Amino acid sequence: MVGWSGTRKTLTILAFIVPTLLGIMVFSLYPIFFNIYISFTNRNQFRPNPNCQNTLTAIFEPSCWAWAGNEAPQGIGEPFAINDPLFRNYIDLLGDLFSPEALLSLLVIGLVLAPFFVAQAVNQRFGKEISRPVDPGWVWLGAIVLAAGLGLALNLPNAVGRLFDTGDFIVVMIRTTLYVILNVPLFFLVGLMLALILNSDYIKGRTVFRVLSVVPWAASTVAVMMSLVWQFFFREQGTVNQLLGIFGVEAFAWLNNDVTAFAVTVIANVWYSYPFMMLVILGALQSIPPDQYEAADVDGATFWDKLMNITLPLIRPAILPAVVLTSITTFQMFGTVWAITRGGPTRGALEPGATEFVMIHAYKQVFETQAYGRMGAFAVITFILLFSATLYSLRITRITSGAYDD
């Protein structure tokens, strides 16, 4: 190609990448840095206006951009400013977490969880050996038994209760983590069960059933409206209580009880989300060579033997990224839970509700109490925790290097 060098080549390359880079800067990097800046300020409903004389404020606050034709807003009261001390919002959120009682509680929880990390390390160490000294199932069973024993000996419920007393941040984080821990295994189990059924040659009309199984996932595009249906099911005069009334069971306020409201949000989210996991597993099942199962049948393998030794190991590379993705999306759940419970039920005006997860808590703090600086710090801490958890999950699952590579 004649002339394809030097300045012309550079300009052509820039013409392709500059629009993308500008889009990333405007829609990704700027909001991130703006949020970090806000997290170090005392901006709230009483100090909503910026001080455009401050250099950082003049850079980040759009209303201070004179070059864009904007005029600095004038309001009653003092403008918001950088906190003194700088990390005040972070201290308010995490200060009690570093008290002796909270640190002792974290130590107890760490000791109870330690057997699971040891089991993961043992299985990863011997995972590729043909003759393993111990079956991985027994390793995990031993970890569960040991963790249960440590939990009883160290009074794990009391340790968790002390953490709940450290402030709203820990309460919201623990509840959100529990929500993820309950949802993701259910996604997998329901998706695996339906994928195995729909992949069976004994099922007639599999195409129709596959389409019907994806309906909840399609309905999730209008999650708020569908969640209102779930709310109608479980309200006091709803469908569930009407059905129970036929059998003489007294109506129950499902959405006014902490445990049952939490369970309802789990059920609704599993209904929305299992089709994704089912489709991933179904695609992975169809990629398994049939001769693997034929050889197992010749050896007299049972259904359980084939599931544990052929099916699950071979679909593992497809499942692991799906598990990580669904964990992240569940951690960020908002629309479904908000439409069903609005974060409730609550015990007091200042206490987070039983289903007030991370995104709902942030929404309430921003749009109801207008604590912008505090929620900026909350978002930064949440991002760090979620980013760290994602990196750790990528490391232990070895997704980025291949499921069976070192």
Short mmCIF file of N, CA and C in Angstrom, two decimals, residues 180 185 206 287 326 338:
data_model
loop_
_atom_site.label_atom_id
_atom_site.label_comp_id
_atom_site.label_asym_id
_atom_site.label_seq_id
_atom_site.Cartn_x
_atom_site.Cartn_y
_atom_site.Cartn_z
N VAL A 180 -26.38 -13.00 48.28
CA VAL A 180 -25.62 -13.60 47.17
C VAL A 180 -25.36 -15.07 47.44
N PRO A 185 -26.01 -20.41 44.54
CA PRO A 185 -26.16 -21.87 44.49
C PRO A 185 -27.53 -22.31 43.97
N ARG A 206 -38.73 -30.89 23.31
CA ARG A 206 -37.74 -30.16 24.11
C ARG A 206 -37.64 -28.70 23.71
N SER A 287 -21.89 -29.87 24.33
CA SER A 287 -20.52 -29.94 23.79
C SER A 287 -19.76 -31.16 24.31
N THR A 326 -23.01 -13.87 37.76
CA THR A 326 -24.27 -13.81 38.51
C THR A 326 -24.04 -13.34 39.94
N TRP A 338 -36.51 -3.67 45.28
CA TRP A 338 -37.16 -2.38 45.55
C TRP A 338 -38.65 -2.44 45.24
#
